[in-house]
mmCIF file of C-alpha atoms in Angstrom:
data_model
loop_
_atom_site.group_PDB
_atom_site.id
_atom_site.type_symbol
_atom_site.label_atom_id
_atom_site.label_comp_id
_atom_site.label_asym_id
_atom_site.label_seq_id
_atom_site.Cartn_x
_atom_site.Cartn_y
_atom_site.Cartn_z
ATOM 1 C CA GLU A 1 6.408 12.223 -1.145
ATOM 2 C CA THR A 2 4.490 8.960 -1.074
ATOM 3 C CA GLY A 3 6.385 7.247 -3.901
ATOM 4 C CA VAL A 4 3.606 7.950 -6.370
ATOM 5 C CA THR A 5 3.735 11.376 -7.955
ATOM 6 C CA GLN A 6 0.784 12.978 -9.710
ATOM 7 C CA THR A 7 0.906 16.143 -11.811
ATOM 8 C CA PRO A 8 -0.592 18.619 -11.920
ATOM 9 C CA ARG A 9 -2.036 18.962 -8.400
ATOM 10 C CA HIS A 10 -4.767 21.302 -9.655
ATOM 11 C CA LEU A 11 -6.282 21.698 -13.106
ATOM 12 C CA VAL A 12 -9.054 23.939 -14.385
ATOM 13 C CA MET A 13 -10.183 23.243 -17.914
ATOM 14 C CA GLY A 14 -12.992 24.230 -20.221
ATOM 15 C CA MET A 15 -15.347 21.697 -21.710
ATOM 16 C CA THR A 16 -13.663 21.944 -25.102
ATOM 17 C CA ASN A 17 -10.100 21.607 -23.862
ATOM 18 C CA LYS A 18 -7.783 18.627 -24.034
ATOM 19 C CA LYS A 19 -5.501 17.924 -21.121
ATOM 20 C CA SER A 20 -3.640 15.044 -19.575
ATOM 21 C CA LEU A 21 -3.017 13.867 -16.033
ATOM 22 C CA LYS A 22 0.264 12.187 -15.286
ATOM 23 C CA CYS A 23 1.168 9.574 -12.671
ATOM 24 C CA GLU A 24 4.629 8.244 -11.994
ATOM 25 C CA GLN A 25 5.895 5.572 -9.605
ATOM 26 C CA HIS A 26 9.371 4.210 -9.013
ATOM 27 C CA LEU A 27 8.406 1.642 -6.447
ATOM 28 C CA GLY A 28 8.771 -1.322 -8.775
ATOM 29 C CA HIS A 29 5.069 -1.987 -8.622
ATOM 30 C CA ASN A 30 3.475 -3.865 -11.470
ATOM 31 C CA ALA A 31 -0.107 -2.608 -11.263
ATOM 32 C CA MET A 32 -1.445 0.955 -11.569
ATOM 33 C CA TYR A 33 -4.912 2.366 -11.144
ATOM 34 C CA TRP A 34 -6.966 5.480 -11.762
ATOM 35 C CA TYR A 35 -9.701 6.343 -9.291
ATOM 36 C CA LYS A 36 -12.263 9.140 -9.278
ATOM 37 C CA GLN A 37 -13.296 10.665 -5.968
ATOM 38 C CA SER A 38 -16.313 12.979 -6.047
ATOM 39 C CA ALA A 39 -17.916 14.781 -3.116
ATOM 40 C CA LYS A 40 -20.441 12.582 -1.308
ATOM 41 C CA LYS A 41 -19.687 9.591 -3.514
ATOM 42 C CA PRO A 42 -17.495 6.550 -2.855
ATOM 43 C CA LEU A 43 -14.193 5.955 -4.577
ATOM 44 C CA GLU A 44 -14.810 4.898 -8.156
ATOM 45 C CA LEU A 45 -12.320 2.607 -9.840
ATOM 46 C CA MET A 46 -11.819 3.784 -13.433
ATOM 47 C CA PHE A 47 -8.995 1.805 -14.962
ATOM 48 C CA VAL A 48 -6.549 -0.940 -13.938
ATOM 49 C CA TYR A 49 -3.252 -1.684 -15.647
ATOM 50 C CA ASN A 50 -1.249 -4.788 -14.817
ATOM 51 C CA PHE A 51 2.212 -5.004 -16.401
ATOM 52 C CA LYS A 52 1.203 -2.206 -18.761
ATOM 53 C CA GLU A 53 -1.852 -4.055 -20.017
ATOM 54 C CA GLN A 54 -5.285 -2.679 -19.312
ATOM 55 C CA THR A 55 -7.158 -5.309 -17.361
ATOM 56 C CA GLU A 56 -10.224 -3.352 -16.348
ATOM 57 C CA ASN A 57 -12.299 -0.480 -17.633
ATOM 58 C CA ASN A 58 -15.235 0.200 -15.345
ATOM 59 C CA SER A 59 -17.616 1.538 -17.975
ATOM 60 C CA VAL A 60 -15.784 4.839 -18.059
ATOM 61 C CA PRO A 61 -16.966 7.327 -20.765
ATOM 62 C CA SER A 62 -14.687 7.585 -23.802
ATOM 63 C CA ARG A 63 -13.882 11.192 -22.956
ATOM 64 C CA PHE A 64 -11.419 9.632 -20.493
ATOM 65 C CA SER A 65 -8.599 7.810 -22.244
ATOM 66 C CA PRO A 66 -5.832 6.060 -20.243
ATOM 67 C CA GLU A 67 -2.334 5.346 -21.469
ATOM 68 C CA CYS A 68 0.351 3.229 -19.821
ATOM 69 C CA PRO A 69 3.571 3.428 -21.861
ATOM 70 C CA ASN A 70 5.591 1.510 -19.260
ATOM 71 C CA SER A 71 5.166 0.050 -15.803
ATOM 72 C CA SER A 72 6.243 3.326 -14.118
ATOM 73 C CA HIS A 73 3.995 5.806 -15.903
ATOM 74 C CA LEU A 74 0.277 6.180 -16.304
ATOM 75 C CA PHE A 75 -1.606 8.957 -18.046
ATOM 76 C CA LEU A 76 -5.228 9.937 -18.194
ATOM 77 C CA HIS A 77 -6.075 11.947 -21.284
ATOM 78 C CA LEU A 78 -9.117 14.182 -20.995
ATOM 79 C CA HIS A 79 -11.193 15.766 -23.746
ATOM 80 C CA THR A 80 -14.650 17.371 -24.022
ATOM 81 C CA LEU A 81 -15.329 16.863 -20.313
ATOM 82 C CA GLN A 82 -18.544 17.809 -18.544
ATOM 83 C CA PRO A 83 -18.890 19.791 -15.300
ATOM 84 C CA GLU A 84 -19.905 16.596 -13.455
ATOM 85 C CA ASP A 85 -16.417 15.242 -14.250
ATOM 86 C CA SER A 86 -15.024 17.717 -11.712
ATOM 87 C CA ALA A 87 -13.436 15.590 -8.953
ATOM 88 C CA LEU A 88 -10.219 14.471 -7.337
ATOM 89 C CA TYR A 89 -8.481 11.959 -9.575
ATOM 90 C CA LEU A 90 -6.238 9.555 -7.735
ATOM 91 C CA CYS A 91 -3.574 7.324 -9.077
ATOM 92 C CA ALA A 92 -2.330 4.302 -7.176
ATOM 93 C CA SER A 93 0.100 1.452 -7.669
ATOM 94 C CA SER A 94 0.474 -1.932 -6.006
ATOM 95 C CA GLN A 95 2.611 -5.043 -5.879
ATOM 96 C CA GLU A 96 1.065 -8.423 -5.057
ATOM 97 C CA THR A 97 0.493 -8.850 -1.352
ATOM 98 C CA TYR A 98 0.766 -5.197 -0.402
ATOM 99 C CA GLY A 99 -1.896 -2.561 -0.351
ATOM 100 C CA TYR A 100 -1.944 0.341 -2.662
ATOM 101 C CA THR A 101 0.329 3.391 -2.608
ATOM 102 C CA PHE A 102 -1.653 6.445 -3.640
ATOM 103 C CA GLY A 103 -0.563 9.733 -5.115
ATOM 104 C CA SER A 104 -1.783 13.045 -3.742
ATOM 105 C CA GLY A 105 -4.303 13.386 -6.552
ATOM 106 C CA THR A 106 -5.200 15.948 -9.177
ATOM 107 C CA ARG A 107 -8.087 18.276 -8.286
ATOM 108 C CA LEU A 108 -9.902 18.780 -11.597
ATOM 109 C CA THR A 109 -12.420 21.510 -12.158
ATOM 110 C CA VAL A 110 -14.342 21.622 -15.423
ATOM 111 C CA VAL A 111 -15.875 24.977 -16.261
ATOM 112 C CA ALA B 1 -16.069 -10.865 -5.290
ATOM 113 C CA GLN B 2 -15.616 -8.919 -2.083
ATOM 114 C CA SER B 3 -17.612 -6.067 -0.571
ATOM 115 C CA VAL B 4 -17.019 -3.693 2.309
ATOM 116 C CA THR B 5 -19.553 -1.944 4.523
ATOM 117 C CA GLN B 6 -18.583 1.022 6.715
ATOM 118 C CA LEU B 7 -21.598 1.500 8.891
ATOM 119 C CA ASP B 8 -20.999 5.109 9.873
ATOM 120 C CA SER B 9 -20.498 7.849 7.326
ATOM 121 C CA GLN B 10 -19.614 10.454 10.031
ATOM 122 C CA VAL B 11 -18.285 10.047 13.513
ATOM 123 C CA PRO B 12 -17.870 13.105 15.769
ATOM 124 C CA VAL B 13 -15.861 12.566 18.961
ATOM 125 C CA PHE B 14 -14.347 14.787 21.578
ATOM 126 C CA GLU B 15 -10.586 15.143 21.874
ATOM 127 C CA GLU B 16 -8.943 12.545 24.114
ATOM 128 C CA ALA B 17 -12.049 10.301 23.932
ATOM 129 C CA PRO B 18 -11.871 6.771 22.454
ATOM 130 C CA VAL B 19 -13.213 6.029 19.022
ATOM 131 C CA GLU B 20 -14.216 2.974 17.007
ATOM 132 C CA LEU B 21 -14.780 3.039 13.259
ATOM 133 C CA ARG B 22 -16.644 -0.017 12.077
ATOM 134 C CA CYS B 23 -15.921 -2.126 9.031
ATOM 135 C CA ASN B 24 -17.576 -5.323 7.911
ATOM 136 C CA TYR B 25 -16.700 -7.271 4.809
ATOM 137 C CA SER B 26 -18.037 -10.153 2.794
ATOM 138 C CA SER B 27 -16.024 -12.615 0.809
ATOM 139 C CA SER B 28 -16.181 -16.266 -0.201
ATOM 140 C CA VAL B 29 -12.380 -16.611 -0.006
ATOM 141 C CA SER B 30 -9.640 -15.643 2.426
ATOM 142 C CA VAL B 31 -8.847 -11.941 2.477
ATOM 143 C CA TYR B 32 -6.314 -9.266 3.289
ATOM 144 C CA LEU B 33 -7.704 -6.194 5.064
ATOM 145 C CA PHE B 34 -6.551 -2.558 5.092
ATOM 146 C CA TRP B 35 -7.378 0.771 6.612
ATOM 147 C CA TYR B 36 -6.470 3.969 4.755
ATOM 148 C CA VAL B 37 -6.625 7.552 5.952
ATOM 149 C CA GLN B 38 -7.245 10.619 3.785
ATOM 150 C CA TYR B 39 -6.463 14.108 5.095
ATOM 151 C CA PRO B 40 -8.123 17.070 3.323
ATOM 152 C CA ASN B 41 -6.861 17.676 -0.210
ATOM 153 C CA GLN B 42 -4.549 14.674 -0.093
ATOM 154 C CA GLY B 43 -4.471 11.140 -1.412
ATOM 155 C CA LEU B 44 -5.079 8.037 0.686
ATOM 156 C CA GLN B 45 -2.335 6.784 2.999
ATOM 157 C CA LEU B 46 -2.060 3.252 4.300
ATOM 158 C CA LEU B 47 -2.741 3.227 8.039
ATOM 159 C CA LEU B 48 -2.478 -0.466 8.824
ATOM 160 C CA LYS B 49 -3.051 -3.874 7.252
ATOM 161 C CA TYR B 50 -3.846 -7.449 8.175
ATOM 162 C CA LEU B 51 -2.273 -10.119 5.974
ATOM 163 C CA SER B 52 -1.841 -13.047 8.341
ATOM 164 C CA GLY B 53 -0.704 -13.953 11.841
ATOM 165 C CA SER B 54 -1.822 -11.918 14.857
ATOM 166 C CA THR B 55 -5.365 -10.692 14.414
ATOM 167 C CA LEU B 56 -4.545 -7.425 16.182
ATOM 168 C CA VAL B 57 -2.555 -5.003 14.109
ATOM 169 C CA GLU B 58 -1.311 -1.553 15.105
ATOM 170 C CA SER B 59 -0.224 1.655 13.408
ATOM 171 C CA ILE B 60 2.557 3.975 14.440
ATOM 172 C CA ASN B 61 0.138 6.707 15.529
ATOM 173 C CA GLY B 62 -1.878 4.740 18.075
ATOM 174 C CA PHE B 63 -4.596 3.189 15.932
ATOM 175 C CA GLU B 64 -5.285 -0.552 16.068
ATOM 176 C CA ALA B 65 -7.624 -2.910 14.241
ATOM 177 C CA GLU B 66 -8.654 -6.432 14.982
ATOM 178 C CA PHE B 67 -9.498 -9.002 12.394
ATOM 179 C CA ASN B 68 -12.503 -11.055 13.488
ATOM 180 C CA LYS B 69 -13.133 -13.805 10.986
ATOM 181 C CA SER B 70 -16.313 -15.133 12.598
ATOM 182 C CA GLN B 71 -17.900 -11.711 12.548
ATOM 183 C CA THR B 72 -16.233 -10.707 9.248
ATOM 184 C CA SER B 73 -15.172 -7.418 10.821
ATOM 185 C CA PHE B 74 -12.073 -5.274 10.907
ATOM 186 C CA HIS B 75 -12.956 -2.382 13.216
ATOM 187 C CA LEU B 76 -10.522 0.484 13.737
ATOM 188 C CA ARG B 77 -9.980 1.803 17.268
ATOM 189 C CA LYS B 78 -7.985 4.434 19.080
ATOM 190 C CA PRO B 79 -8.137 4.871 22.881
ATOM 191 C CA SER B 80 -7.582 8.642 22.818
ATOM 192 C CA VAL B 81 -7.981 10.778 19.697
ATOM 193 C CA HIS B 82 -6.230 14.023 18.792
ATOM 194 C CA ILE B 83 -7.360 16.962 16.691
ATOM 195 C CA SER B 84 -4.861 15.793 14.072
ATOM 196 C CA ASP B 85 -6.808 12.537 13.619
ATOM 197 C CA THR B 86 -9.605 14.471 11.881
ATOM 198 C CA ALA B 87 -9.750 12.839 8.463
ATOM 199 C CA GLU B 88 -11.699 10.363 6.395
ATOM 200 C CA TYR B 89 -10.952 6.683 6.943
ATOM 201 C CA PHE B 90 -11.455 3.966 4.357
ATOM 202 C CA CYS B 91 -11.605 0.214 4.972
ATOM 203 C CA ALA B 92 -10.569 -2.023 2.053
ATOM 204 C CA VAL B 93 -10.407 -5.736 1.282
ATOM 205 C CA ARG B 94 -8.859 -7.954 -1.334
ATOM 206 C CA ALA B 95 -8.692 -11.663 -1.918
ATOM 207 C CA SER B 96 -5.511 -13.218 -0.594
ATOM 208 C CA GLY B 97 -4.820 -15.442 -3.584
ATOM 209 C CA ALA B 98 -1.937 -14.926 -6.015
ATOM 210 C CA GLY B 99 -2.792 -12.394 -8.719
ATOM 211 C CA SER B 100 -5.676 -11.022 -6.696
ATOM 212 C CA TYR B 101 -4.315 -7.541 -6.274
ATOM 213 C CA GLN B 102 -7.421 -5.397 -6.669
ATOM 214 C CA LEU B 103 -8.781 -3.660 -3.560
ATOM 215 C CA THR B 104 -12.474 -3.083 -2.838
ATOM 216 C CA PHE B 105 -13.056 0.057 -0.754
ATOM 217 C CA GLY B 106 -15.804 1.009 1.642
ATOM 218 C CA LYS B 107 -17.556 4.356 1.295
ATOM 219 C CA GLY B 108 -15.476 5.923 4.040
ATOM 220 C CA THR B 109 -16.065 7.320 7.532
ATOM 221 C CA LYS B 110 -15.366 10.941 8.306
ATOM 222 C CA LEU B 111 -13.886 11.315 11.763
ATOM 223 C CA SER B 112 -14.274 14.776 13.277
ATOM 224 C CA VAL B 113 -12.415 15.400 16.533
ATOM 225 C CA ILE B 114 -13.991 18.171 18.594
ATOM 226 C CA PRO B 115 -11.720 20.281 20.839
#
């Protein structure tokens, strides 16, 4: 375990489904992030939360909805996704001078 | 704002040969630098980091990187690679000021070690 736990590891969903990705860290970090990693494309920062407050939304479509109920948990709610949204979704956390600690990711397939 | 350029998208190398993965950055302020490694179907793992002090930093598995401020580079090297080093490597940079916690990543370099 890396200290950041993501569930589920794999998810297959239809375009009309609603699902949620979960991220949990107990490292005492105060910032959490969602990244999207697609084949042949660089890491895309989606959302940043600092002390539970969203500080960045990188023009992400509204079919992705983040939620950060406390500094240890981060969710990504998904609805009416498109096949091009299939990717590895990575959660990370950080604390000031240190680098990020990443979870193992959720491999999402939209059918 | 910072940016990172990883000049090689793929690097094939024979087992036990040396390797260098190149990383250049741009920033108007002082920076911290990081290398991450991603094995297939896994998240990114921190390999090594430069925060301050000695410009040469080492990882526990034989990789090293040298911060070169004049050339704005942070190349990753290993004198002898193993099959298990096959992975994708990401260079990242962030401003060193307080509250500047957001990393900027390069596009990654896929290292393939050939038996």
